Amino acid sequence: MKTLLDVVKEIDSFPYHGSTDYNQFTDSLWRFYLPDDPRPHGYIPNFVAETMPWTPDFHLDASSVPKRIQLIADSPATANKAIASLLQTARERNLFPGLTGWRNEEYRVLGAKSDIRIERAGASLLGITTTGVHMTVYTRSRGGSGQLLIWVPKRSASTKVNPGKLDNSVAGGVPAGMQPFACLLKEAAEEASLPEELMRRCAKAVGCVTEFSAKDGGKGVLAPSLKYVYDMEVDGEMELRPGDDEVEEFRLMTAVEVKESILEGEFKPMCVMVLIDFLVRHGVLTCEDERDYAELVARTHRYLPFPTS
Amino acid sequence: MKTLLDVVKEIDSFPYHGSTDYNQFTDSLWRFYLPDDPRPHGYIPNFVAETMPWTPDFHLDASSVPKRIQLIADSPATANKAIASLLQTARERNLFPGLTGWRNEEYRVLGAKSDIRIERAGASLLGITTTGVHMTVYTRSRGGSGQLLIWVPKRSASTKVNPGKLDNSVAGGVPAGMQPFACLLKEAAEEASLPEELMRRCAKAVGCVTEFSAKDGGKGVLAPSLKYVYDMEVDGEMELRPGDDEVEEFRLMTAVEVKESILEGEFKPMCVMVLIDFLVRHGVLTCEDERDYAELVARTHRYLPFPTS
């Protein structure tokens, strides 16, 4: 029988410092540096470093410990041009499957000293932390119990990414140039037809969750992620309805059903940390009943080895 | 002008992996091991390892990397006897100032495979994670604004520990043999005269916070800590009143006043992580307004290098 911690470990799969495979794994990685910033902004595995069509804007130093890739640019504009041109070339040559999902939408590099941007589909190739907003919309059952009921969208069977999976009530990446809450307003209208007036009155910022995924045991790309988390309680009259074709329907699930669906892998993996954080903050999971409570709380708020401010 | 992150760094002062002083600092420490458990349960600085009157129950290996102190015992009972006798001797010889605060109350060693216990005043000498419960009691101002108001006790000027400081509404260490929520019920009655019926109906488990303190830059003891966190919203009629002499009075403070008092050092340091977590979960701090938001959230939920389950 799988536990929540098992599920979390599959998602937050980059080893923790102190684990047996940590040193061997991280020693093999390249650190990615932006101009005039001594803090690494991403880890890059060997197969990416070897395959990427680096231009002279990127200085690779395999002899330093750990290995370094330094972007050299005299302004944010030239830095952005160098990154965009690198990824565009890699895409044209079809070097990485991830780039087939090119979005023409950019993330701002979190914690960079200036406005450095990267195409969403290319962020994880350079190990750049992606930024999202996730909101859980919930209500309480009528009658005495006041049981928590969560509005869960089921993705359409015909959608390209994660067909048929369950999703967070509202979720999306934060594009460069947009503040997280403004992004949430946009996504809430598009995905769940939630009006801005209701959102401004009832949506509440409640924290953020983090994870660091190392797909295929590090043979795939490394994807650190930060999600700003919001809750919105609505009354029992309110009904969520899909705002686009990606979602087939919204259903109300009890907190216990949500937990079971996480364990059965019915949710998109990127929802899991947000939902566990929700279940903890609302007292559905407690330290008395959930053996791995403290570890779940710590792992859903992992300290990323990259700047966040 | 101090920031919340500055305050958090003073409390959560054990260096993070990747920081410049991490390796040098942690390499100097001893790891403390319980019988039949490959996971270290604490870090011990040199001055403690050199001063502690170790008995043959403890095997010190200075040649291993990192250095190890292994408790050898064939049962939980003999392990507990060895720890108690070690600390009792150290106390009698007056070897460590911390042991003058001997409580005759034991913590259970978190995550130990059996019921291993340690006197509260001695936990940090062996680097054992301490366990507490903290509850924030709050209400909302009348009228349209619904502003959050937090019930804050001011400690008596004549109390021995932290006289005159502000404190969490209810807080205490979890003694061995007691579940966290049961402990909270006891503390709520003793410290704030809160009846059990109200607590069972309104107190909500909302997570846990962690911190790892390295006092005096590691020249003092190392104190990892885990606090189970609860919220309780009460109506405007309810008034909290001290249940013992440690507290002089309870006052209602706005969330902004609480934040300012944290910055001015008016709260006991052990309250800070709990209050910042509260301010984040209730949307008082947001990623738009607080530059270090993501780092504050990660640091208040630090992954401790010791077992928690």
XYZ file of C-alpha atoms in Angstrom:
618
model
C 0.000 0.000 0.000
C 1.456 3.338 -1.121
C 1.776 6.183 1.358
C 1.585 9.919 0.679
C 5.321 10.083 1.362
C 5.924 7.486 -1.378
C 3.985 9.668 -3.827
C 5.831 12.803 -2.703
C 9.208 11.093 -3.108
C 8.367 10.197 -6.720
C 7.703 13.880 -7.458
C 10.262 15.570 -5.218
C 12.864 13.138 -6.505
C 16.055 15.207 -6.441
C 18.054 13.632 -3.601
C 18.307 15.393 -0.261
C 21.676 16.340 1.172
C 22.738 13.563 3.517
C 21.117 10.779 1.463
C 23.468 8.123 0.116
C 23.145 9.154 -3.539
C 23.330 12.911 -2.971
C 27.054 13.556 -3.418
C 27.587 11.282 -6.384
C 24.552 12.740 -8.116
C 25.157 16.435 -7.509
C 28.904 16.206 -8.222
C 28.023 15.102 -11.752
C 25.897 18.183 -12.464
C 26.845 21.510 -14.038
C 25.922 24.767 -12.282
C 24.366 27.452 -14.454
C 25.353 31.071 -13.688
C 23.914 34.374 -14.899
C 26.160 37.429 -15.431
C 27.362 39.235 -12.261
C 25.679 36.808 -9.884
C 27.674 34.356 -7.752
C 24.589 32.196 -7.021
C 23.819 29.275 -9.342
C 20.375 29.551 -10.968
C 20.104 25.955 -12.113
C 21.692 22.501 -12.274
C 22.244 20.928 -15.686
C 22.858 17.197 -16.250
C 25.678 15.983 -18.499
C 23.491 14.869 -21.407
C 22.058 18.387 -21.707
C 25.476 20.037 -21.396
C 26.816 17.716 -24.108
C 23.872 18.111 -26.492
C 23.053 21.820 -26.173
C 24.411 23.921 -29.104
C 26.241 26.381 -26.812
C 27.278 29.658 -28.395
C 30.308 31.746 -27.315
C 27.907 33.605 -24.968
C 28.151 30.588 -22.676
C 31.454 29.734 -21.085
C 31.751 26.077 -20.042
C 34.327 25.190 -17.413
C 34.539 21.418 -16.924
C 37.648 21.665 -14.772
C 36.106 23.633 -11.930
C 34.511 21.719 -9.067
C 31.582 21.670 -9.514
C 31.486 22.199 -13.267
C 30.265 25.623 -14.387
C 28.330 27.104 -17.281
C 28.543 30.892 -17.177
C 26.380 33.123 -19.333
C 28.423 36.140 -20.423
C 26.461 39.237 -21.380
C 26.846 42.958 -20.795
C 23.140 43.699 -20.303
C 19.877 41.930 -19.519
C 18.856 42.406 -23.157
C 21.918 40.589 -24.510
C 21.531 37.889 -21.844
C 17.922 37.321 -22.907
C 18.917 37.272 -26.570
C 21.629 34.684 -25.886
C 19.245 32.375 -23.986
C 16.465 32.716 -26.563
C 18.789 32.090 -29.483
C 20.351 29.048 -27.781
C 16.986 27.409 -27.128
C 15.624 28.343 -30.554
C 18.586 26.628 -32.237
C 18.166 23.549 -30.049
C 14.500 23.490 -30.999
C 15.143 23.827 -34.736
C 17.629 20.963 -34.579
C 15.113 18.931 -32.573
C 17.677 18.146 -29.894
C 15.363 17.788 -26.887
C 11.857 16.332 -26.832
C 10.808 18.914 -24.210
C 11.207 21.727 -26.745
C 8.434 20.346 -28.961
C 6.109 21.875 -26.343
C 7.399 25.385 -27.220
C 4.897 27.900 -25.802
C 6.087 31.304 -26.960
C 5.633 32.261 -23.333
C 8.451 33.145 -21.008
C 9.173 32.695 -17.322
C 11.127 35.305 -15.473
C 14.193 33.673 -13.876
C 13.298 33.700 -10.186
C 15.643 35.726 -8.018
C 17.712 37.017 -10.952
C 19.073 40.501 -10.341
C 17.520 41.819 -13.535
C 14.649 40.822 -15.786
C 16.115 37.659 -17.324
C 13.596 35.509 -19.187
C 13.434 32.002 -20.516
C 10.962 30.178 -22.767
C 8.771 27.948 -20.598
C 9.547 24.796 -22.535
C 13.279 25.381 -22.089
C 13.409 26.285 -18.386
C 14.027 22.779 -17.120
C 16.870 22.215 -19.643
C 18.873 24.904 -17.842
C 17.441 23.786 -14.494
C 15.660 27.104 -13.972
C 12.976 27.178 -11.263
C 9.494 27.435 -12.762
C 6.857 29.600 -11.058
C 3.153 28.832 -10.871
C -0.063 29.789 -9.108
C -2.444 27.132 -7.757
C -5.771 27.665 -6.056
C -7.971 25.180 -4.237
C -11.644 26.110 -4.308
C -13.676 24.431 -1.582
C -16.970 24.525 0.223
C -18.467 22.831 3.267
C -21.228 20.265 3.196
C -24.536 21.389 4.607
C -25.770 19.969 7.873
C -23.844 19.593 11.061
C -20.672 17.940 9.783
C -19.339 20.887 7.796
C -17.202 18.391 5.875
C -14.717 19.917 3.417
C -15.612 19.481 -0.252
C -13.043 20.401 -2.907
C -13.850 21.503 -6.463
C -11.771 19.217 -8.682
C -11.611 19.530 -12.477
C -11.276 16.370 -14.540
C -9.198 17.007 -17.632
C -10.725 16.150 -20.956
C -9.844 12.732 -22.408
C -8.796 14.396 -25.662
C -6.420 17.013 -24.239
C -2.741 16.565 -25.111
C -1.161 16.848 -21.676
C -2.377 14.544 -18.871
C -5.697 13.518 -20.509
C -8.325 12.302 -18.068
C -6.334 13.294 -14.990
C -7.683 15.234 -12.035
C -6.312 18.746 -11.568
C -6.210 21.641 -9.108
C -9.278 23.893 -9.160
C -7.240 26.645 -10.852
C -3.572 26.461 -11.881
C -1.107 27.965 -14.301
C 2.436 29.155 -14.881
C 3.280 32.771 -14.058
C 4.502 34.460 -17.249
C 7.293 37.043 -17.139
C 6.000 40.541 -16.456
C 2.942 39.400 -14.511
C 2.474 39.340 -10.728
C 1.297 36.016 -9.242
C -2.126 37.236 -8.080
C -2.830 38.949 -11.402
C -1.945 35.674 -13.096
C -4.323 33.807 -10.782
C -7.172 36.173 -11.722
C -6.566 35.446 -15.405
C -6.371 31.668 -14.935
C -9.448 31.607 -12.680
C -11.510 33.365 -15.353
C -10.162 31.210 -18.196
C -10.206 27.813 -16.528
C -13.080 27.950 -14.084
C -15.179 30.939 -15.176
C -14.598 32.608 -11.791
C -15.378 36.329 -11.854
C -12.717 38.813 -10.792
C -14.975 40.446 -8.185
C -15.445 37.110 -6.358
C -11.730 36.341 -6.613
C -10.677 39.691 -5.142
C -13.108 39.229 -2.273
C -12.597 35.538 -1.461
C -9.292 34.189 -2.837
C -6.641 34.111 -0.093
C -2.864 33.813 -0.397
C -1.849 30.992 1.946
C 1.808 30.309 1.164
C 3.829 28.488 -1.443
C 5.000 24.942 -2.065
C 8.198 23.769 -3.691
C 9.503 20.559 -5.212
C 12.631 19.506 -7.050
C 12.106 16.807 -9.602
C 14.946 14.761 -11.082
C 13.258 12.689 -13.750
C 14.544 9.190 -14.572
C 16.952 9.316 -11.655
C 18.704 12.344 -13.099
C 19.015 10.989 -16.628
C 16.213 13.367 -17.516
C 16.075 17.062 -16.861
C 16.059 18.691 -13.448
C 12.971 20.708 -12.651
C 12.808 22.807 -9.497
C 9.416 24.426 -9.053
C 7.786 27.046 -6.856
C 4.012 27.379 -6.688
C 2.229 30.239 -4.969
C -0.794 28.749 -3.232
C -4.271 30.223 -2.731
C -7.471 28.973 -1.094
C -10.967 30.121 -1.885
C -14.000 29.070 0.128
C -17.275 29.419 -1.774
C -20.836 28.825 -0.648
C -22.801 25.718 -1.526
C -24.778 27.528 -4.252
C -21.705 28.315 -6.333
C -20.906 25.879 -9.133
C -17.610 25.787 -10.963
C -17.799 25.211 -14.697
C -15.050 24.766 -17.276
C -13.955 27.886 -19.122
C -12.073 26.057 -21.874
C -11.873 22.654 -23.610
C -9.068 21.292 -21.461
C -11.473 20.495 -18.639
C -14.375 18.074 -19.094
C -16.154 18.770 -15.824
C -15.757 19.999 -12.265
C -16.782 17.652 -9.460
C -16.994 18.052 -5.701
C -14.806 15.580 -3.842
C -14.457 15.080 -0.101
C -11.013 15.614 1.381
C -10.739 11.864 1.985
C -11.572 11.122 -1.670
C -8.892 13.620 -2.711
C -6.336 11.868 -0.523
C -7.272 8.473 -1.982
C -7.092 9.810 -5.531
C -3.593 11.157 -4.853
C -2.532 7.707 -3.642
C -4.038 6.106 -6.752
C -2.195 8.486 -9.095
C -5.368 10.066 -10.468
C -4.101 13.632 -10.027
C -1.550 15.356 -12.268
C 1.745 15.038 -10.385
C 2.157 18.825 -10.259
C -1.007 19.074 -8.101
C 0.149 16.756 -5.359
C 2.238 19.128 -3.221
C -0.508 21.771 -3.346
C -3.179 19.298 -2.251
C -1.118 17.796 0.562
C -0.392 21.306 1.820
C -4.146 22.005 1.680
C -4.993 18.817 3.599
C -2.406 19.717 6.261
C -3.505 23.348 6.631
C -7.138 22.289 6.982
C -6.458 19.631 9.597
C -7.480 16.696 7.391
C -4.014 15.210 7.861
C -2.789 15.379 11.468
C 0.383 14.322 13.230
C -1.620 11.779 15.211
C -2.986 9.984 12.117
C -0.289 10.502 9.468
C 3.000 8.854 10.361
C 5.063 10.973 7.949
C 3.370 14.275 8.825
C 6.507 16.291 9.661
C 8.408 14.982 6.649
C 5.478 15.719 4.315
C 5.299 19.299 5.604
C 9.051 19.820 5.212
C 9.180 18.251 1.736
C 6.248 20.244 0.394
C 8.225 23.360 1.385
C 11.666 22.242 0.282
C 14.459 24.822 0.423
C 15.627 25.091 -3.184
C 19.369 25.572 -3.778
C 18.612 28.523 -6.082
C 17.720 32.129 -5.317
C 14.034 32.949 -4.914
C 14.447 36.674 -4.297
C 15.966 48.348 8.936
C 15.687 44.664 9.850
C 13.657 42.325 7.671
C 11.725 39.231 8.721
C 14.365 37.165 6.942
C 17.082 38.766 9.100
C 15.137 37.746 12.214
C 14.575 34.228 10.878
C 18.277 33.837 10.072
C 19.198 34.701 13.654
C 16.937 31.896 14.899
C 17.367 29.314 12.145
C 21.112 29.858 12.335
C 22.501 26.416 11.502
C 24.054 26.938 8.051
C 22.280 25.613 4.961
C 23.975 23.158 2.662
C 25.576 25.143 -0.133
C 26.414 28.149 2.044
C 30.085 29.023 2.358
C 30.420 27.996 6.005
C 28.386 24.781 5.771
C 31.111 22.216 5.108
C 33.654 23.571 7.540
C 31.014 23.812 10.248
C 29.337 20.431 9.834
C 32.631 18.569 9.343
C 33.608 19.659 12.843
C 30.512 18.136 14.461
C 29.969 14.694 15.972
C 26.968 12.595 14.892
C 24.985 10.968 17.680
C 23.597 7.471 16.989
C 21.068 5.353 18.876
C 21.383 1.531 18.974
C 20.378 -0.326 15.778
C 19.626 2.812 13.807
C 21.854 4.007 10.943
C 20.333 7.533 11.002
C 22.008 10.190 13.169
C 19.643 11.645 15.778
C 21.688 14.711 16.626
C 24.840 16.751 15.971
C 27.177 17.481 18.881
C 29.812 20.244 18.890
C 33.370 19.553 20.045
C 33.132 21.404 23.347
C 30.219 19.177 24.414
C 31.937 15.982 23.228
C 35.077 16.984 25.164
C 33.276 18.009 28.358
C 30.550 15.359 28.651
C 31.422 12.610 31.204
C 30.834 9.765 28.697
C 30.404 6.309 30.204
C 31.343 3.039 28.450
C 27.741 2.945 27.131
C 28.829 5.581 24.608
C 31.402 4.680 21.989
C 33.259 7.682 20.569
C 34.972 7.287 17.225
C 36.989 10.397 16.341
C 38.652 8.726 13.379
C 35.505 8.133 11.333
C 34.382 10.868 8.937
C 32.221 12.428 10.235
C 33.039 11.703 13.876
C 30.579 9.382 15.640
C 29.177 8.903 19.114
C 27.285 5.615 19.300
C 25.049 4.688 22.210
C 25.389 0.970 22.902
C 22.488 -0.682 24.694
C 20.613 -3.955 24.360
C 17.155 -2.572 25.113
C 15.280 0.741 25.205
C 15.341 0.554 29.001
C 19.149 0.325 29.168
C 19.458 3.058 26.511
C 17.240 5.355 28.576
C 19.170 4.542 31.734
C 22.489 5.322 30.006
C 21.261 8.710 28.729
C 19.669 9.673 32.061
C 22.742 8.704 34.046
C 25.075 10.588 31.678
C 23.101 13.815 31.929
C 22.582 13.430 35.692
C 26.342 13.155 36.215
C 26.973 16.170 33.984
C 24.396 18.090 35.998
C 25.889 17.106 39.369
C 29.314 18.220 38.202
C 27.805 21.455 36.885
C 29.428 20.972 33.484
C 26.879 22.773 31.316
C 24.865 25.889 32.211
C 21.842 24.510 30.272
C 21.447 21.700 32.825
C 20.688 24.133 35.628
C 17.240 24.320 34.020
C 16.638 20.619 34.769
C 12.902 19.975 34.425
C 12.365 16.358 35.475
C 10.377 16.112 32.277
C 11.420 14.080 29.282
C 11.085 14.416 25.534
C 10.670 11.344 23.423
C 13.475 11.212 20.824
C 11.604 12.013 17.609
C 11.713 9.243 15.009
C 13.556 6.794 17.280
C 12.572 3.190 16.614
C 11.645 2.622 20.234
C 10.598 4.790 23.164
C 13.916 6.534 23.877
C 13.645 9.509 26.203
C 15.809 12.429 27.187
C 15.526 15.070 29.918
C 14.325 18.308 28.328
C 17.212 20.393 29.631
C 19.699 17.926 28.113
C 18.176 17.444 24.652
C 20.151 20.181 22.936
C 23.462 18.913 24.400
C 23.061 15.739 22.330
C 21.485 17.744 19.477
C 18.156 15.944 19.852
C 15.157 17.568 18.119
C 12.741 19.054 20.634
C 8.998 18.803 20.041
C 6.424 21.430 20.930
C 2.835 22.515 20.330
C 1.949 26.135 19.535
C -1.477 27.623 18.997
C -2.434 31.056 17.716
C -5.817 32.234 19.003
C -7.339 34.971 16.885
C -10.544 36.820 16.198
C -11.766 39.327 13.625
C -12.527 42.955 14.306
C -16.176 43.925 14.098
C -17.394 46.056 11.250
C -16.645 45.637 7.607
C -12.884 45.225 7.674
C -12.803 41.831 9.398
C -9.190 42.609 10.333
C -7.301 39.785 12.061
C -6.626 40.286 15.760
C -4.276 37.917 17.571
C -4.404 37.097 21.293
C -0.865 37.697 22.537
C 0.269 37.000 26.113
C 2.856 39.299 27.675
C 5.110 37.353 30.018
C 5.375 38.582 33.558
C 8.333 40.860 34.340
C 9.276 38.615 37.257
C 9.324 35.266 35.401
C 12.739 33.631 35.066
C 12.768 32.846 31.350
C 12.180 35.675 28.870
C 10.627 38.171 31.335
C 8.442 40.810 29.721
C 8.536 39.184 26.289
C 5.519 38.553 24.096
C 4.575 34.915 23.548
C 2.351 32.643 21.451
C -1.269 32.387 22.649
C -0.612 28.841 23.884
C 2.691 26.934 23.716
C 4.573 24.131 25.399
C 6.913 21.197 24.967
C 5.390 17.768 24.250
C 6.448 15.429 27.058
C 7.232 11.766 26.331
C 4.146 9.577 26.407
C 1.730 12.347 25.402
C 0.224 13.010 21.967
C 0.609 16.553 20.607
C -3.094 17.451 20.668
C -3.525 16.081 24.196
C -0.565 18.213 25.226
C -2.154 21.263 23.593
C -5.367 20.703 25.578
C -3.371 20.654 28.802
C -1.336 23.781 27.953
C -4.427 25.683 26.762
C -6.155 25.055 30.080
C -3.066 25.878 32.155
C -1.809 28.925 30.274
C -4.918 30.568 28.856
C -7.815 29.068 30.817
C -9.292 27.661 27.592
C -11.876 24.939 28.261
C -11.440 21.522 26.653
C -14.886 21.589 25.025
C -14.034 24.819 23.142
C -10.621 23.466 22.160
C -12.047 20.217 20.754
C -14.610 22.159 18.745
C -12.473 25.060 17.478
C -8.719 24.312 17.627
C -7.436 23.210 14.215
C -4.215 21.424 13.308
C -2.623 23.464 10.511
C 0.866 22.015 10.073
C 4.227 22.228 11.749
C 7.237 24.524 11.650
C 10.882 23.670 12.100
C 14.088 25.522 12.835
C 17.696 24.566 13.514
C 19.512 26.890 15.843
C 23.285 26.959 16.189
C 23.888 29.354 19.043
C 27.008 31.540 19.087
C 27.938 30.405 15.613
C 28.166 26.782 16.735
C 30.221 27.470 19.864
C 27.011 26.893 21.769
C 24.724 23.896 21.543
C 22.798 22.851 18.454
C 19.045 22.870 18.833
C 16.817 21.478 16.090
C 13.154 21.970 16.870
C 9.789 20.835 15.533
C 6.595 22.588 16.562
C 3.117 21.293 15.749
C 1.005 24.305 14.893
C -2.672 24.985 15.621
C -5.039 27.882 14.943
C -8.173 28.723 16.860
C -10.610 31.406 15.792
C -12.778 32.675 18.629
C -15.617 35.193 18.607
C -15.241 38.777 19.739
C -16.913 38.059 23.104
C -14.277 35.590 24.201
C -11.487 36.941 26.395
C -8.284 35.087 27.102
C -6.955 35.327 30.639
C -3.753 34.009 32.184
C -3.976 30.624 33.885
C -0.663 30.909 35.734
C 1.826 33.490 37.024
C 4.105 33.362 33.991
C 1.769 35.559 32.003
C 0.920 39.087 33.101
C -1.874 39.751 30.614
C -3.308 38.844 27.228
C -3.730 41.614 24.681
C -5.273 41.733 21.217
C -2.797 42.803 18.547
C -3.409 43.388 14.862
C -1.446 41.236 12.443
C 0.596 44.301 11.448
C 1.457 45.026 15.088
C 2.557 41.399 15.489
C 4.821 41.717 12.472
C 6.352 44.933 13.817
C 6.876 43.393 17.251
C 8.699 40.455 15.653
C 11.005 42.906 13.859
C 11.637 44.764 17.121
C 12.537 41.567 18.997
C 9.623 41.805 21.406
C 8.580 38.169 20.941
C 10.342 35.170 22.436
C 12.539 33.848 19.613
C 10.797 30.447 19.708
C 7.506 32.115 18.675
C 8.807 33.701 15.509
C 8.536 30.792 13.066
C 4.995 30.017 14.268
C 3.875 33.625 13.824
C 5.442 34.045 10.388
C 3.744 30.816 9.297
C 0.451 32.214 10.639
C 0.899 35.527 8.790
C 1.633 33.640 5.561
C -1.280 31.201 5.880
C -3.691 34.060 6.574
C -2.543 36.178 3.637
C -1.081 38.991 5.772
C 2.276 38.436 4.115
C 2.059 37.969 0.352
C 4.570 37.331 -2.400
C 3.737 40.722 -3.889
C 4.577 42.647 -0.702
C 7.246 40.551 1.021
C 10.445 40.248 -0.990
C 11.674 37.155 0.859
C 8.303 35.359 0.866
C 9.431 32.076 -0.709
C 12.561 31.886 1.435
C 10.577 32.617 4.608
C 8.125 29.819 3.782
C 10.924 27.345 3.049
C 12.933 28.255 6.133
C 9.969 28.042 8.504
C 9.557 24.450 7.239
C 13.203 23.455 7.120
C 13.978 19.806 6.379
C 15.885 18.631 9.451
C 18.754 16.176 8.924
C 17.293 13.894 11.606
C 14.426 11.403 11.500
C 10.955 12.736 12.311
C 9.099 9.420 11.945
